[in-house]
Coordinates of C-alpha atoms in Angstrom, one line a residue:
Chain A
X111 CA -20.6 3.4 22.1
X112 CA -17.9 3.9 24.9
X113 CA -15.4 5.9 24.7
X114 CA -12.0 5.8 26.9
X115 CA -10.2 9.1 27.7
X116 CA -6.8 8.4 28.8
X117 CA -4.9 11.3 31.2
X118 CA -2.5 12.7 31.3
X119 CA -1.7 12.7 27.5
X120 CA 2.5 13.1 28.3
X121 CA 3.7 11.7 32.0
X122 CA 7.3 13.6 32.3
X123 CA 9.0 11.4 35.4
X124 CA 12.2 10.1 36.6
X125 CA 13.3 6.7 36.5
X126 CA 12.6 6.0 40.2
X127 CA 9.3 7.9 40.5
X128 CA 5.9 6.4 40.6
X129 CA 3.6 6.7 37.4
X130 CA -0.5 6.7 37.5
X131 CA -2.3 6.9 34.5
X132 CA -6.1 7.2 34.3
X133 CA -8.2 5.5 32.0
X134 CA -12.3 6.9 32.1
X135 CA -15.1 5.4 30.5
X136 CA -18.0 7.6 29.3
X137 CA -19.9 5.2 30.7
X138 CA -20.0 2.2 33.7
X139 CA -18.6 -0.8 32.3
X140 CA -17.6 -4.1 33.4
X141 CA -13.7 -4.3 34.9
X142 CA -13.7 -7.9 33.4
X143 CA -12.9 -6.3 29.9
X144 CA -10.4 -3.8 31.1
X145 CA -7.1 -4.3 29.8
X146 CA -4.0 -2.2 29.4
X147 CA -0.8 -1.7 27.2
X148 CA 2.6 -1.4 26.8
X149 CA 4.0 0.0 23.5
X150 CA 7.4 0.9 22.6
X151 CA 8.3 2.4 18.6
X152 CA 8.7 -0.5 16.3
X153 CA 7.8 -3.1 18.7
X154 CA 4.6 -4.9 18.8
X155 CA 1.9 -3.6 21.8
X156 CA 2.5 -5.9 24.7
X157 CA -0.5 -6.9 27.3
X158 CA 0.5 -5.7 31.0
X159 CA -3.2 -6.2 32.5
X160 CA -6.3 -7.9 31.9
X161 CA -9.8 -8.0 33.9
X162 CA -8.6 -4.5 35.4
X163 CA -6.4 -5.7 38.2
X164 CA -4.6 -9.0 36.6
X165 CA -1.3 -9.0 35.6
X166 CA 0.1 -10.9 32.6
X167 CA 2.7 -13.9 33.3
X168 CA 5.9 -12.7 33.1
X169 CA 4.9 -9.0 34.1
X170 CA 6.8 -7.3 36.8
X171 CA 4.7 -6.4 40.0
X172 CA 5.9 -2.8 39.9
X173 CA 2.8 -2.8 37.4
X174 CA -0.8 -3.0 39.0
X175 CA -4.0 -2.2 37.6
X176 CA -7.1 -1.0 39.5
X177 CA -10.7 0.8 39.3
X178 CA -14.3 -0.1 38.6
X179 CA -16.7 1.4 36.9
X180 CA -15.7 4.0 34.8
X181 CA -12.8 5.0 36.9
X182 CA -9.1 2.7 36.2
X183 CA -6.1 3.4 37.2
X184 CA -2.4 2.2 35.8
X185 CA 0.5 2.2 38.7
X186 CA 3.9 1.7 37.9
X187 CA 5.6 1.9 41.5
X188 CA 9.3 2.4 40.9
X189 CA 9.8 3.7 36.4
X190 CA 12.9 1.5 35.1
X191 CA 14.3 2.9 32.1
X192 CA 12.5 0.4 30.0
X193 CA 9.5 1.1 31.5
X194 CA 9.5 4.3 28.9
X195 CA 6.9 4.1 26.7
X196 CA 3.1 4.8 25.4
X197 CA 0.3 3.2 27.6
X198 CA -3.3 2.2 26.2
X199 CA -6.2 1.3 28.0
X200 CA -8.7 -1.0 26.1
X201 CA -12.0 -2.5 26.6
X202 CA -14.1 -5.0 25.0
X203 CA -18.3 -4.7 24.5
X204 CA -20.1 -7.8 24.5
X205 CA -23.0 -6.1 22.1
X206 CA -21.6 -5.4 20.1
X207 CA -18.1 -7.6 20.0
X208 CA -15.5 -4.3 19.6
X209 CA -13.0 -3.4 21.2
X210 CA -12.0 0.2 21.9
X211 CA -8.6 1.9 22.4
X212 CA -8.3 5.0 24.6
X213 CA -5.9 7.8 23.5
X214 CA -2.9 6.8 24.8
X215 CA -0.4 8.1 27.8
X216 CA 3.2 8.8 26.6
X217 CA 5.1 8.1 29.7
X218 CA 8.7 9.8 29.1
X219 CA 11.7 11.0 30.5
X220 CA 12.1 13.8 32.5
Chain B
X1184 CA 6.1 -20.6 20.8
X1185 CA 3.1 -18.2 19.3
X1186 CA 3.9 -16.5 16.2
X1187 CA 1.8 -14.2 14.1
X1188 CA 3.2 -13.1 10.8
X1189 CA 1.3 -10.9 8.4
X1190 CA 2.2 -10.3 5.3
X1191 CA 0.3 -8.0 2.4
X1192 CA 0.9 -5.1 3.2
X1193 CA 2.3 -2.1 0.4
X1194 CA 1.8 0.9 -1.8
X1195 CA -1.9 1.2 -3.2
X1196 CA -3.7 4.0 -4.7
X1197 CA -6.6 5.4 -3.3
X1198 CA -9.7 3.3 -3.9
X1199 CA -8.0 0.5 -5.1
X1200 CA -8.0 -3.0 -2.9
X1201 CA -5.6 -4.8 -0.9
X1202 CA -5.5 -8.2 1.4
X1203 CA -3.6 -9.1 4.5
X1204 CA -3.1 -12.1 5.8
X1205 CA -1.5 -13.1 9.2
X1206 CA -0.2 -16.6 9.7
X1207 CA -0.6 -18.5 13.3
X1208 CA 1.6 -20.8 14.7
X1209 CA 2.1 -22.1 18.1
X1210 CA -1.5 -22.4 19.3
X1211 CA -4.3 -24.0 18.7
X1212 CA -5.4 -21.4 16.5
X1213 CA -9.4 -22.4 16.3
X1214 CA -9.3 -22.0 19.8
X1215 CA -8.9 -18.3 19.6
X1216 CA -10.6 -15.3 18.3
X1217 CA -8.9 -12.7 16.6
X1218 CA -8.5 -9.1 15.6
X1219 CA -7.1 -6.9 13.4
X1220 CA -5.5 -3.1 15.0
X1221 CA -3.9 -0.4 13.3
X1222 CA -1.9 2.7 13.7
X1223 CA -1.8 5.2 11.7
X1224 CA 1.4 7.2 11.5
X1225 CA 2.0 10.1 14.6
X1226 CA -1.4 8.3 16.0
X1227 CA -2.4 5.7 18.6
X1228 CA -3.8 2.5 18.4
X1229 CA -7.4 1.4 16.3
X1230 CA -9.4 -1.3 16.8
X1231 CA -10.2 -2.4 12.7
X1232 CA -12.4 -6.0 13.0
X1233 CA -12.4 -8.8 14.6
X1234 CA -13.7 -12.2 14.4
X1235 CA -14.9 -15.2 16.7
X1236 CA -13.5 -18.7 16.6
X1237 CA -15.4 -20.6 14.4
X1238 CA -16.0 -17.0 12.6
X1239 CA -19.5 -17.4 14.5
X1240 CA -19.3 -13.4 15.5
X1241 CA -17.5 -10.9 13.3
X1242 CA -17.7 -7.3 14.1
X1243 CA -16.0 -3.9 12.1
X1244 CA -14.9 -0.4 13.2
X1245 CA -17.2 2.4 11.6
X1246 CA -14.7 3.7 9.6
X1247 CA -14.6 0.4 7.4
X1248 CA -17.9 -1.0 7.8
X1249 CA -18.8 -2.3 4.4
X1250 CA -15.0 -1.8 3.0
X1251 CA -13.0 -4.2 4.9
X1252 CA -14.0 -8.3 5.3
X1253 CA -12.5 -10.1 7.8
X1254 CA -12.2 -13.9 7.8
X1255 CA -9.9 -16.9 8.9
X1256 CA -9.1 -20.7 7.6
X1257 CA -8.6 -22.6 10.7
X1258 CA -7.8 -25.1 8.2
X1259 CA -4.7 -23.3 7.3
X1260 CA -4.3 -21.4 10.6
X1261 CA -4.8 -18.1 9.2
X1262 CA -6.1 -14.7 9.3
X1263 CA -7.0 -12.6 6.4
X1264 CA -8.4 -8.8 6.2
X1265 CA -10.0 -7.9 2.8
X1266 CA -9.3 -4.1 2.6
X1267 CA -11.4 -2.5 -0.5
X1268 CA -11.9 1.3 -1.7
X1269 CA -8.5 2.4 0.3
X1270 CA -8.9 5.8 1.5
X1271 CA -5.5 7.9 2.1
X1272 CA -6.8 7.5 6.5
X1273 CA -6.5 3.9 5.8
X1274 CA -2.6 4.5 5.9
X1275 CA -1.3 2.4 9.5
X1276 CA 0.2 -0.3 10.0
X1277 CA -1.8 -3.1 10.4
X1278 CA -1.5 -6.0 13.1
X1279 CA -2.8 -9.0 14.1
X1280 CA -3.5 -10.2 17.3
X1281 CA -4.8 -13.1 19.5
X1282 CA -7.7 -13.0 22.0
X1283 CA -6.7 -14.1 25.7
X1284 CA -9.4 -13.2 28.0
X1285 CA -12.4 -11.5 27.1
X1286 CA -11.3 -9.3 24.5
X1287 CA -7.7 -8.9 25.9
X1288 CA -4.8 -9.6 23.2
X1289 CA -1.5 -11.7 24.5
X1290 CA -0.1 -11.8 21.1
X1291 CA 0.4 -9.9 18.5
X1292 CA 2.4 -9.4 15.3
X1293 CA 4.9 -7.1 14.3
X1294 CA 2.8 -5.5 11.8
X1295 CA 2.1 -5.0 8.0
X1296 CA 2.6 -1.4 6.6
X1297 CA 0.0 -0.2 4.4
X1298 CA 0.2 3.1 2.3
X1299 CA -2.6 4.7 0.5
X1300 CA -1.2 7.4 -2.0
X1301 CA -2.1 8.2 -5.1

């Protein structure tokens, strides 16, 4: 079973400032079934990244996504206001077919 | 546009049974598989079952293995979670969401609130 440790659990930053958020994998897994998360209080989760580096249509290129392994990384480069939120990284086995959430990284204002 | 509706959702005493459903619309919805995620109140997101297109793969979270059914009617473009012997830690609210790209979900609901209480 793999588990995802997200760190830091709280990111305190300006709007401005550049956020990175680790996701780790307690083991090596592929970065085809990387994903990661956007999710703001009553408002569905919203899909930033999939395969570990590809960004959704419609996402804004301040977010990138990055790492192999069981290393990944979440960049935002410049944190709008909006941009304040909880992040989730999640992958997806292929034996067996479930998907796994990691803890979450509450990005907030500082 | 892609919609996903669930509806079901309520006040149920522990032990007792319940059944969402999620409606599709705006995609070709045997095209897709799909999954079920909750979140528990104060706590972060749970992966609950999902289910492959033609229902050819179905898989469940440990915690309700042999309590909770998944299925789907492509006929009627919908999604359906069978939750049985609620437990209290089965309080969340429960969404639906679409498969994009190996396992990644582009769509999802707004979410069914479900509260186990005696």
């Amino acid at each position: 079973e793999i588990v995802l440790t997200q760190s830091p659990g709280t990111l305190s930053l300006s709007p401005g400032e550049r956020a990175t958020l680790s996701c780790r994998a307690s083991q090596s897994i592929s970065d085809s079934y990387l994903a990661w998360y956007q999710h703001k209080p009553g408002q569905a989760p919203r899909l930033l990244i999939y395969g570990a580096s590809r960004r959704v249509t419609g996402i804004p290129d301040r977010f990138s996504g990055s790492g192999s392994g069981t290393d990944f990384t979440l960049a935002i480069s410049r944190l709008e206001p909006e941009d304040f939120a909880v992040y989730y990284c999640q992958y997806y086995g292929s034996s067996p077919r479930e998907l796994t959430f990691g803890g979450g990284t509450k990005v907030e204002i500082k | 546009e892609v919609q996903l509706v669930e509806s079901g959702g309520g006040l149920v005493q522990p032990g007792r049974s319940l059944r969402l459903s999620c409606a599709a619309s705006g995609f070709t919805f045997d095209d897709y598989a799909m999954h079920w995620v909750r979140q528990a109140p104060g706590k972060g997101l749970e992966w609950v079952a999902g289910i492959g297109r033609n229902s050819d793969y179905i898989g469940y979270a440990d915690s309700v293995k042999g309590r909770f059914t998944i299925s789907r009617d492509n006929a009627k473009n919908s999604l359906y979670l069978q939750m049985n012997s609620l437990r209290s830690e089965d309080t969340a609210l429960y969404y639906c969401a679409k498969v994009v790209w190996f396992g990644a979900l582009d769509y999802w609901g707004q979410g069914t609130p479900v509260t186990v209480s005696p």
